[in-house]
Coordinates of C-alpha atoms in Angstrom, one line a residue:
X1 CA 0.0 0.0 0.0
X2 CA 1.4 3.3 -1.0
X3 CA 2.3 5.4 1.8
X4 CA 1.4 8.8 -0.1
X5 CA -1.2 9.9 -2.2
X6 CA -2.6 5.9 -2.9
X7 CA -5.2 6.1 -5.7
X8 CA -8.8 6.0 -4.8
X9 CA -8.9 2.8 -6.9
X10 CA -6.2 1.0 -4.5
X11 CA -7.7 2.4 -1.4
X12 CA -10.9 0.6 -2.6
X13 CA -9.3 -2.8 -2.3
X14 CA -8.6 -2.7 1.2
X15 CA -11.3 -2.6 4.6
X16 CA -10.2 -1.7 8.0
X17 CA -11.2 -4.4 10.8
X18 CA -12.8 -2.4 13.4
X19 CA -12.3 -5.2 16.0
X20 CA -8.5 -5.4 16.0
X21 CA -7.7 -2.3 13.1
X22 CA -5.9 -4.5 10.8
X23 CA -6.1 -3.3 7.1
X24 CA -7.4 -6.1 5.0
X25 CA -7.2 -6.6 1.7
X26 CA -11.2 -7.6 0.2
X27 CA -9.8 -10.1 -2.1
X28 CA -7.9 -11.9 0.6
X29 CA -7.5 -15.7 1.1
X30 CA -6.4 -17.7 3.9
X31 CA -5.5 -20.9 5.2
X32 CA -7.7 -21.5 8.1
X33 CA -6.5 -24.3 10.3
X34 CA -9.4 -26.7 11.1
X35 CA -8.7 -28.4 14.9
X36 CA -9.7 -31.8 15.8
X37 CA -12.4 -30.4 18.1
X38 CA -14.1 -28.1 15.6
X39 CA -17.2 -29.1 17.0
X40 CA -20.9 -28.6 14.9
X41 CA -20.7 -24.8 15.4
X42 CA -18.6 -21.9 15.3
X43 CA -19.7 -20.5 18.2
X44 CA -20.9 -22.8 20.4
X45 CA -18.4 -24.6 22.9
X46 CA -18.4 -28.1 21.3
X47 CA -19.2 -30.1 24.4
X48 CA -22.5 -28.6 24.7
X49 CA -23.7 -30.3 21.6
X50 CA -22.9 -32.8 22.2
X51 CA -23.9 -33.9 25.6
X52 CA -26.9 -32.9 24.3
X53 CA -26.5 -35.6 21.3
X54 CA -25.3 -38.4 23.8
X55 CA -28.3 -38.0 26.7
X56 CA -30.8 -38.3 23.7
X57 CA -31.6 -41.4 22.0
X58 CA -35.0 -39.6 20.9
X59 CA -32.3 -37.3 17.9
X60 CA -30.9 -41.1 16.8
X61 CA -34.4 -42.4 16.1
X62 CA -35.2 -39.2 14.2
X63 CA -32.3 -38.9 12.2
X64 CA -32.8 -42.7 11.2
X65 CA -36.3 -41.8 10.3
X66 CA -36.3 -38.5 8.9
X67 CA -32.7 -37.1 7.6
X68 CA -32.5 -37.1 4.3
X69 CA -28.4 -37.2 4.7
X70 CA -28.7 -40.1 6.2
X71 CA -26.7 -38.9 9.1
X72 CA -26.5 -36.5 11.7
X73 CA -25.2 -33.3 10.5
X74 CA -24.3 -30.2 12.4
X75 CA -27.4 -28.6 11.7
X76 CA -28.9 -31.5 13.1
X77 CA -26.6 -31.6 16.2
X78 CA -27.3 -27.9 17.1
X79 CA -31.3 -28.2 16.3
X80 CA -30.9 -31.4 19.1
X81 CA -30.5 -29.2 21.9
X82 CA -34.8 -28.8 21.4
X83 CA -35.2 -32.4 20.7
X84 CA -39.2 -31.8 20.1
X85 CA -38.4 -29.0 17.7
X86 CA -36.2 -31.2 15.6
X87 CA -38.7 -34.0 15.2
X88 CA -41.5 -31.3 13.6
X89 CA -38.4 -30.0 11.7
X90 CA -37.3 -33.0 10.4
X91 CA -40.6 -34.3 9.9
X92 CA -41.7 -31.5 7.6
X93 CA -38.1 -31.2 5.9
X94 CA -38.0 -34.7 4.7
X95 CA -41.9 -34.4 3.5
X96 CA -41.1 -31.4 0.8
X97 CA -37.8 -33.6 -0.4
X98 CA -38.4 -37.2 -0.5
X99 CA -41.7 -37.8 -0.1
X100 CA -44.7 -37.6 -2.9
X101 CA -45.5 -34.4 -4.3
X102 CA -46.0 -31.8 -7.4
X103 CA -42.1 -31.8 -7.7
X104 CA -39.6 -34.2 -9.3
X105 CA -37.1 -34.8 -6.9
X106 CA -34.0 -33.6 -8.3
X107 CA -35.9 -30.6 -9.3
X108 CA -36.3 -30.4 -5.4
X109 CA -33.3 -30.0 -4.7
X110 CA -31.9 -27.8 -7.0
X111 CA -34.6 -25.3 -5.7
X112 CA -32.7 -25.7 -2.4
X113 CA -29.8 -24.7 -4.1
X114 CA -30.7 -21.8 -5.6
X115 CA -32.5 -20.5 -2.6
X116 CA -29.2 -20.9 -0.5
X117 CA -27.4 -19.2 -3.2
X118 CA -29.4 -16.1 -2.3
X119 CA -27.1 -15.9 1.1
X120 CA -23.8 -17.5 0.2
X121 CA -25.1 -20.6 2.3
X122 CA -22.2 -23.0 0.6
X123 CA -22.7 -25.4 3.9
X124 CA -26.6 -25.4 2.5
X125 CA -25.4 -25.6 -0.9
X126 CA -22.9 -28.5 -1.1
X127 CA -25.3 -30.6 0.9
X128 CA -28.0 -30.4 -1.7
X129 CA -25.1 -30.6 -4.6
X130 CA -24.9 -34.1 -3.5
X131 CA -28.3 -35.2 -2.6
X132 CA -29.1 -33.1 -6.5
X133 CA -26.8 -35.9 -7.8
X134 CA -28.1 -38.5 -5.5
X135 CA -31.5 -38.3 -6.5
X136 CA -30.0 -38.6 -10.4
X137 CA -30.0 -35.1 -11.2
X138 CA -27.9 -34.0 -14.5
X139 CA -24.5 -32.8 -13.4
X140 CA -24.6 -30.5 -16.5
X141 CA -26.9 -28.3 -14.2
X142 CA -24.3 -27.8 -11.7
X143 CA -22.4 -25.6 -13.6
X144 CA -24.9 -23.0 -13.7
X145 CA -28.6 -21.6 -14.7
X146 CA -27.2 -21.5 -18.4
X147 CA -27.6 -25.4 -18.3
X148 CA -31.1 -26.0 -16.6
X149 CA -34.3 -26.1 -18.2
X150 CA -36.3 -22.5 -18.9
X151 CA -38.7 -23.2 -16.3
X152 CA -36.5 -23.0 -13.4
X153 CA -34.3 -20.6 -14.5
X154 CA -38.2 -18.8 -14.4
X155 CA -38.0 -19.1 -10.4
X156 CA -35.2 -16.7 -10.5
X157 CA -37.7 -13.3 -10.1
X158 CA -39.5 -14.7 -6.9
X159 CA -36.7 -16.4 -5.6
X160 CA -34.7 -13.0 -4.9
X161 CA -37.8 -11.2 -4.4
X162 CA -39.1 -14.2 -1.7
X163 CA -35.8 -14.2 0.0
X164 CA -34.6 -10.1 0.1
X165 CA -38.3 -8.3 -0.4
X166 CA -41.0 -10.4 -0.2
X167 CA -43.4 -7.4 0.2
X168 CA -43.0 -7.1 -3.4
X169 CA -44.3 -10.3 -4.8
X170 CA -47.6 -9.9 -6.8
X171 CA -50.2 -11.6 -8.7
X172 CA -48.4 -10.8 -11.8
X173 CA -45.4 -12.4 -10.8
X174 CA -47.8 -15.9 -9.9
X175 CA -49.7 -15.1 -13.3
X176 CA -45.7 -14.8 -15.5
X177 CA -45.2 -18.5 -13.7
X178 CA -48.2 -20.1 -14.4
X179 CA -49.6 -18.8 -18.0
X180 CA -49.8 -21.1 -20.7
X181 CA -46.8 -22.2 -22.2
X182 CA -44.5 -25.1 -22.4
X183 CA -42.3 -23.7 -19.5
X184 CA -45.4 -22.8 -17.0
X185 CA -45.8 -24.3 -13.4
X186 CA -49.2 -25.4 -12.3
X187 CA -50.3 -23.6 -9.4
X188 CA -48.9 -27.3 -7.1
X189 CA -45.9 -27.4 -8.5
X190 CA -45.6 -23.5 -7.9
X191 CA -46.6 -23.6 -3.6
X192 CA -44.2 -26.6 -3.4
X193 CA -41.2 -24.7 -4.6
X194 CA -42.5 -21.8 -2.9
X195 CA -42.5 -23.6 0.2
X196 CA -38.8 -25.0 -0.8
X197 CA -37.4 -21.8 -1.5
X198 CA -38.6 -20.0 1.8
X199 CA -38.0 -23.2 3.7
X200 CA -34.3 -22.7 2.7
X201 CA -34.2 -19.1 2.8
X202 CA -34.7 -19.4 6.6
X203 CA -32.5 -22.1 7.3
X204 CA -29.4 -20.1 5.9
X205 CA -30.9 -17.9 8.5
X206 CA -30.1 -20.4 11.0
X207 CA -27.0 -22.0 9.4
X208 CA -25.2 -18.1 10.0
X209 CA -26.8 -17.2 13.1
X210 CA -25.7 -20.6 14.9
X211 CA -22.6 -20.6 13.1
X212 CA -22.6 -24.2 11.9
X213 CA -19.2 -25.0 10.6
X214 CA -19.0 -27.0 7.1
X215 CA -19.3 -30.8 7.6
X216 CA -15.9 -32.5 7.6
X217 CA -14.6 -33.3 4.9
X218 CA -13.2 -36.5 4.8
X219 CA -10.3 -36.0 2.2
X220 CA -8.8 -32.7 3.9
X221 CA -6.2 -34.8 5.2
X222 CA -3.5 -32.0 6.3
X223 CA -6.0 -29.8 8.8
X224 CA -6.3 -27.0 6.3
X225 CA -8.9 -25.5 4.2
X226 CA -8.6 -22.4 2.1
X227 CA -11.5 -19.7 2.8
X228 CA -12.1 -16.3 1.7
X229 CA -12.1 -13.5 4.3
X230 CA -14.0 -11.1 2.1
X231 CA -15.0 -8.0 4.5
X232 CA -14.2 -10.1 7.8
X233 CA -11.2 -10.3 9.6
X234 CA -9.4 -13.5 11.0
X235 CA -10.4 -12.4 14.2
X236 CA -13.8 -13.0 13.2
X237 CA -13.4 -16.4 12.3
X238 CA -14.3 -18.4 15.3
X239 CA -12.1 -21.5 15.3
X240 CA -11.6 -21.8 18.8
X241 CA -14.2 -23.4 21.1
X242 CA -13.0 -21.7 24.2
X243 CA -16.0 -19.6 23.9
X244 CA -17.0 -19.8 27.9
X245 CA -14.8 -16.9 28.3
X246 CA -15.1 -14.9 24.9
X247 CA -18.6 -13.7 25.5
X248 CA -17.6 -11.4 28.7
X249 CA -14.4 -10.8 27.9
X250 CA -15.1 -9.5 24.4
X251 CA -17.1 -6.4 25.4
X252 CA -17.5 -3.7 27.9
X253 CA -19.3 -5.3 30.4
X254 CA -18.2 -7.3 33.3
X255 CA -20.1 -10.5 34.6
X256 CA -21.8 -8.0 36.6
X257 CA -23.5 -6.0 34.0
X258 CA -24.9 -8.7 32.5
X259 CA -26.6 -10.3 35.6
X260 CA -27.9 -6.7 36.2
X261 CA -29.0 -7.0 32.2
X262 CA -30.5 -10.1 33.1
X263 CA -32.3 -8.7 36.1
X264 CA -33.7 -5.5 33.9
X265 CA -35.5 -7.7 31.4
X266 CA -37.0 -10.0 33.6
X267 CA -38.7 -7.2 35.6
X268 CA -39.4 -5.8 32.3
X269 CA -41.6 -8.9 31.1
X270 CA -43.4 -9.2 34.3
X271 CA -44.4 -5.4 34.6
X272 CA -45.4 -5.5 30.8
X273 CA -47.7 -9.0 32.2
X274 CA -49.3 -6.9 34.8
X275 CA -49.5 -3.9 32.3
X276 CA -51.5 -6.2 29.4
X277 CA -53.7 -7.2 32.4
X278 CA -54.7 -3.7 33.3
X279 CA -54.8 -1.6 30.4
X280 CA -55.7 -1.8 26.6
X281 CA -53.7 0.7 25.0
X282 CA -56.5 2.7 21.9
X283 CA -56.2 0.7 18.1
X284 CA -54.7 4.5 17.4
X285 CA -52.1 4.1 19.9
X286 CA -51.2 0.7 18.6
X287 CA -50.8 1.8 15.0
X288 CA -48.1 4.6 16.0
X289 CA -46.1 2.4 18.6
X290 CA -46.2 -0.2 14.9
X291 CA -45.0 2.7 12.6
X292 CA -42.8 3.8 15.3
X293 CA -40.9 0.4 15.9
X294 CA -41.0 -0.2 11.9
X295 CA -39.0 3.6 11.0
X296 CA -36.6 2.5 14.2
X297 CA -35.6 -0.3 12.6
X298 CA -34.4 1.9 9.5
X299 CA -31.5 2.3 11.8
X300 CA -30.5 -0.7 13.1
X301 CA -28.5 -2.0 10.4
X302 CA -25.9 -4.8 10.9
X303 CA -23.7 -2.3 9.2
X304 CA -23.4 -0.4 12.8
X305 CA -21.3 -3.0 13.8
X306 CA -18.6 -2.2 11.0
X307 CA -18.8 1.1 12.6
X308 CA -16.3 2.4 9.6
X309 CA -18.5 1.7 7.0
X310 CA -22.0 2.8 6.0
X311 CA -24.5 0.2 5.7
X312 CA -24.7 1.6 1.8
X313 CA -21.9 0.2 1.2
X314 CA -22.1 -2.9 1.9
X315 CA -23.0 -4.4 -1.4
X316 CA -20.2 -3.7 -2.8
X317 CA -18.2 -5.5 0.2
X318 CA -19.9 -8.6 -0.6
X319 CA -17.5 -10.7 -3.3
X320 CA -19.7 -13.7 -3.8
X321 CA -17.3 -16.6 -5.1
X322 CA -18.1 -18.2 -8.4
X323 CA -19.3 -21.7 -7.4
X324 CA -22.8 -19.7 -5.7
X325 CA -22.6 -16.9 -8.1
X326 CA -23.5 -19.7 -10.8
X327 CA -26.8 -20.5 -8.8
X328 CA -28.4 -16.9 -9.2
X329 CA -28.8 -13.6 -11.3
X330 CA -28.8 -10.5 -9.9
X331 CA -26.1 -10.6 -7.1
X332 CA -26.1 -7.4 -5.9
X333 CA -30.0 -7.3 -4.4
X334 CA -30.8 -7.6 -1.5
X335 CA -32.7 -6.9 1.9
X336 CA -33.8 -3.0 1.7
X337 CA -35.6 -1.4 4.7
X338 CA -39.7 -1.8 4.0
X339 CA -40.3 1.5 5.6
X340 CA -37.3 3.4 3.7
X341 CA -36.8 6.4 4.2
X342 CA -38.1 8.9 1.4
X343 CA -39.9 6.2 -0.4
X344 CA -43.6 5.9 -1.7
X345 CA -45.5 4.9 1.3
X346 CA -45.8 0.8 1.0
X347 CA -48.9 -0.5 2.2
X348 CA -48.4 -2.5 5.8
X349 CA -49.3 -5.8 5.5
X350 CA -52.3 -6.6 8.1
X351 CA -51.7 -9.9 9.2
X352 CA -55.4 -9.5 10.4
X353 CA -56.6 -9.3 6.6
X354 CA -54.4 -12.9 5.9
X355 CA -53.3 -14.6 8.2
X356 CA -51.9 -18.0 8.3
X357 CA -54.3 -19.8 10.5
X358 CA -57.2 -18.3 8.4
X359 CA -55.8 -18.0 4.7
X360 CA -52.5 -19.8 4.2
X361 CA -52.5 -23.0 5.7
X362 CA -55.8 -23.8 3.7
X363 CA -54.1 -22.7 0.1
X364 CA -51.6 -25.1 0.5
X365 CA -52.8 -27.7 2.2
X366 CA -55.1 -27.7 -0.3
X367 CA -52.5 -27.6 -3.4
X368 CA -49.8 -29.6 -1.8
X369 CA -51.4 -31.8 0.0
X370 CA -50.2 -32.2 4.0
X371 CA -47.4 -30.1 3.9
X372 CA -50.0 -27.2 5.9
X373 CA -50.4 -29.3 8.6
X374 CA -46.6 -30.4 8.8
X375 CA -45.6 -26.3 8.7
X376 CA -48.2 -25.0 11.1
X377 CA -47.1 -27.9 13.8
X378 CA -43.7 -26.8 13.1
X379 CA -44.5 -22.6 13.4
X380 CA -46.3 -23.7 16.5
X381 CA -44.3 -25.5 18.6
X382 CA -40.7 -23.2 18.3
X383 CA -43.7 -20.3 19.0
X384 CA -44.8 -22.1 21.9
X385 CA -41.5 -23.9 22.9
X386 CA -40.9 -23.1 26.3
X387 CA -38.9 -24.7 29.3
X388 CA -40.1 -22.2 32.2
X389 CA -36.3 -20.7 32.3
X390 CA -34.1 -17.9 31.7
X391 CA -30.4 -18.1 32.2
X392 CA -30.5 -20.1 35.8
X393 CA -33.7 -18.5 36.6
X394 CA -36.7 -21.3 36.7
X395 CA -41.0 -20.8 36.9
X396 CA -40.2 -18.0 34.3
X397 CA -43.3 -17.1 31.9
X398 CA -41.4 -15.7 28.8
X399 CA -44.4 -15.7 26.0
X400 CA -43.8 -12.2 26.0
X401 CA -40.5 -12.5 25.0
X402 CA -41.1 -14.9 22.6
X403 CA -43.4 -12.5 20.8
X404 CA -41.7 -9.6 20.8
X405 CA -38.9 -12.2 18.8
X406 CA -41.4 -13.3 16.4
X407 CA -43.3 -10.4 15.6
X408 CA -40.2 -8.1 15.3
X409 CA -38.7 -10.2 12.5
X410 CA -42.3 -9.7 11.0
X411 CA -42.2 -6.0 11.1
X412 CA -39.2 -6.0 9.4
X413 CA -41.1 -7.7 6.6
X414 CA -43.7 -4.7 7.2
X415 CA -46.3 -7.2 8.7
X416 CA -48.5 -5.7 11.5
X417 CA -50.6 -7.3 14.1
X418 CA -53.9 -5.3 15.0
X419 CA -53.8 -6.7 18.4
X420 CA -50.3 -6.6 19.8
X421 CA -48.7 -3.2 21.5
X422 CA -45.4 -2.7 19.6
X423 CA -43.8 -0.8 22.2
X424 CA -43.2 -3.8 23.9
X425 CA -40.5 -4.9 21.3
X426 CA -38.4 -2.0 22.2
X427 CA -38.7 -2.7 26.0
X428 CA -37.4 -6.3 25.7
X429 CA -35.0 -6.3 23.0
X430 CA -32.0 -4.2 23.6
X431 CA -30.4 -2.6 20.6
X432 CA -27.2 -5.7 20.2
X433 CA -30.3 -8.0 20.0
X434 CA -31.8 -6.2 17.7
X435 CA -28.9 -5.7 15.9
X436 CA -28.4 -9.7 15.9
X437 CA -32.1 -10.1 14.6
X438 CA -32.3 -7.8 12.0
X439 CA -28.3 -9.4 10.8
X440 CA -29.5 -13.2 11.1
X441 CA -32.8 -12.7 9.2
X442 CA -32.5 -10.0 6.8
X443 CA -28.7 -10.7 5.9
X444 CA -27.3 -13.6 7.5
X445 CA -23.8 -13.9 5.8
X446 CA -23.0 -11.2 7.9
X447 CA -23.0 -13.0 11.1
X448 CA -20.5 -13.0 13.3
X449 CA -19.2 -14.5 16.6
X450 CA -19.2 -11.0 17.8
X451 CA -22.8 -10.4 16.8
X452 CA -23.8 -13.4 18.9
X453 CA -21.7 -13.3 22.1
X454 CA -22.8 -9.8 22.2
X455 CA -26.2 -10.4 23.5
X456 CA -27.9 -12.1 26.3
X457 CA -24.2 -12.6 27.9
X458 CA -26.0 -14.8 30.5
X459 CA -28.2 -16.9 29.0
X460 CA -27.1 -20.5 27.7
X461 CA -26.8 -21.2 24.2
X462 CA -29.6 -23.7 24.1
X463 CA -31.6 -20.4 24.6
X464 CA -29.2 -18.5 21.8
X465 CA -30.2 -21.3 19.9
X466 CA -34.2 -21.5 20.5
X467 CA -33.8 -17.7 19.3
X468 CA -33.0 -18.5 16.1
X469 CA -35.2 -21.0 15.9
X470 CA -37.9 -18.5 16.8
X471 CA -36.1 -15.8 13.8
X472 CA -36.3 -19.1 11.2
X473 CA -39.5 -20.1 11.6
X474 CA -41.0 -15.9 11.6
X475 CA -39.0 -15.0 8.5
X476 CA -40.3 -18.9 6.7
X477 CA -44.0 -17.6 7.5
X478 CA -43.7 -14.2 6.4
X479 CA -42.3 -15.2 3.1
X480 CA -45.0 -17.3 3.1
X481 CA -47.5 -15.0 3.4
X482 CA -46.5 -13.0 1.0
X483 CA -46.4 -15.7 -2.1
X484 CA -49.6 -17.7 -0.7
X485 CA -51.3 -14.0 -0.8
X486 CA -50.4 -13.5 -4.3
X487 CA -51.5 -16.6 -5.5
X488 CA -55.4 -16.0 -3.2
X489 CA -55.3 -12.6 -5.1
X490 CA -54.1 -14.7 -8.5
X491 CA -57.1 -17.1 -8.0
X492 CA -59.7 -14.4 -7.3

């Protein structure tokens, strides 16, 4: 790097860590050792897991039912930790792949690609690569959407709309899909790779936000693997399961300050329970605490915690590596804010005028048979998932909390529930969980180790873990609800 007057051009190659300071170049590679003990995820000590695995025969008998690998991957491993979440997830996974349906089943899985594609999910990605093959898919197809059939290559429009802006999806884009033509999807085929895509979409959302490292790979016999550091640093990579330790002493606060933390929400949820009980806020009230939450989340933007750089520039951070770039057009879009700032008003979506229970489940059940009542047990059971605790606190009521998570994700999506006081989102989630949230859902290859050890310092990571579960499952339905509304306003 040139000491003196470096050319803009040069000084746009290189990124400045804001963690440790280093000066990094964007194009870098590095070899990344890979210990022994690398455990299922990145950021979760490795033991954890798998005590977790060991104590439970219950994730054995589910995997041999219901894993499409075969075995018992990471994701797998990590999802164990809420054994009775895992069997609805597993349940409903292996349903949309192997089981009968509007879908060939190559054709499945190639869907699952392209959705991960959307986020860089490569862990996502090479799993399906091989099950593509598995399940006799043409290899031609690997190298790109140049080599597979038109009609596929057709899902490319509500693919990135479906996993960046699903506010935008409309009957015109269900009518483009299903008109008359040798390339068109009927209206089955259509929900079931709906439901693929979004299914997928989410689960990079979980594959970055628990930091699942990439299964082991068998051949890398010398402990080395070559990654790309792209905008992150090496001190982001977390290689090390010595993560006890990492969570309190990587930030300002002591062990103290996080007990007190801990202390503040609880008596937050239970005055907001004795609040709900006393008071009905006016429908007028609830409608500005709504708009109020939705233009606060304009600014929290993962982007805050690369202080250096504005969230604006991101895109042009991101250097997405050939072998996804082949699954998708359009690189460069992505997640905008729904209530952006200077921007035609977009309608909110009133989850009161479609709703799941009411609309949704029925569409689908109805054009893919079953898979309505495998989704809505699975959105209901990580909604209602509860084990009475917080951190080493038992007898805890936390539905609350659990719906501030869930519907927060949603109003990011700009969907709005009539009946629930938005002002309760800002009272339980502090800004580095919102922060997390908005990261994990809306752009989850920015994820980092920091990001999660920087909230909820006390809590375990089975409850780090049921949080993203909760973020998964909110982001799959809103997606949802979007497409399966565009094809209700399609059929009417």
């Amino acid at each position: 790097m040139h000491r003196g007057g470096s050319s803009p051009s040069a000084a746009a190659n290189y990124l400045l860590c804001t963690n440790c300071r280093k000066v990094l170049r964007k194009d870098k590679r590095i070899l990344v050792s890979q210990p022994l003990t690398r455990g299922p995820s990145a950021f979760i000590p490795e033991k954890e897991v798998v005590q977790a695995n060991t104590v439970d025969e219950r994730t054995n008998f589910l995997v041999e039912e219901y894993s499409t690998s075969g075995r018992l991957d990471n994701i797998t491993q990590v999802m164990s930790l809420h054994t009775q979440y895992l069997e609805s997830f597993l349940r409903s996974q292996f349903y949309m792949l192997r089981m009968d349906g509007p879908l060939p089943l190559p054709h499945r899985h190639y869907i699952a690609i392209m959705a991960a594609a959307r986020h860089q999910c490569s862990y996502l990605i090479n799993m399906h690569v091989d099950e593509f093959l598995k399940t006799g898919g043409i290899a031609e197809w690997l190298n790109g959407l140049e080599y597979v059939p038109q009609r596929l290559k057709n899902l490319n429009e509500i693919n990135k709309l479906l996993a960046h802006r699903p506010w935008l999806i409309t009957k015109e884009h269900i009518q483009k899909l299903v008109k008359t033509g040798e390339n068109n999807w009927s209206l089955p085929e259509l929900v079931h790779a709906v439901v693929l895509l979004a299914h997928y979409h989410a689960l990079a959302s979980f594959v970055f936000g628990s930091g699942i490292n990439p299964e082991r790979d068998p051949e890398i016999s010398n402990g080395f693997r070559l990654i790309s550091v792209n905008n992150f640093c090496v001190c982001d990579l977390a290689n090390d399961n010595n993560i006890e330790n990492a969570s309190l002493t990587g930030s300002n606060f002591g062990i103290v300050d996080s007990l007190s933390e801990l202390e503040a929400l609880m008596d937050r949820m239970k005055r907001l329970q004795g609040e709900r009980e006393d008071e009905e806020a006016s429908q007028e009230e609830m409608t500005t605490r709504f708009e109020k939450e939705k233009k606060e989340s304009l600014f929290v933007v993962s982007g805050d915690t690369f202080h250096s750089f504005p969230h604006s520039d991101f895109e042009d951070d991101m250097i997405i590596t050939s072998d996804v770039s082949r699954y998708i057009e359009d690189p460069g879009f992505g997640y905008e804010d729904f209530a952006r700032r200077g921007e035609e008003h977009l309608p909110t979506f009133r989850a009161q005028d479609y709703t799941w229970e009411n609309h949704g489940f029925s569409l689908v059940n109805r054009l893919y048979s079953d898979i309505g009542h495998l989704l809505d047990e699975k959105f209901r059971m990580v909604y209602n998932l509860t084990y009475n605790t917080m951190a080493a606190h038992e007898d805890v009521d936390t539905t609350t909390l659990r719906r501030a998570l869930f519907n927060y994700v949603h109003c990011m999506f700009g969907i709005r529930y009539d009946d629930y006081d938005y002002g309760e989102v800002n009272q339980l989630l502090e800004r580095s969980l919102k922060v997390y949230i908005k990261t994990v859902t809306c752009y989850p290859e920015r994820t980092t180790k920091r990001m999660y050890d920087s909230y909820w310092r006390q809590f375990k990571h089975s409850e780090k873990v049921h949080v993203n579960l909760l973020l998964m499952e909110a982001r799959m339905q809103a997606e949802l609800l979007y497409a399966l509304r565009a094809i209700t306003r399609h059929l009417t």
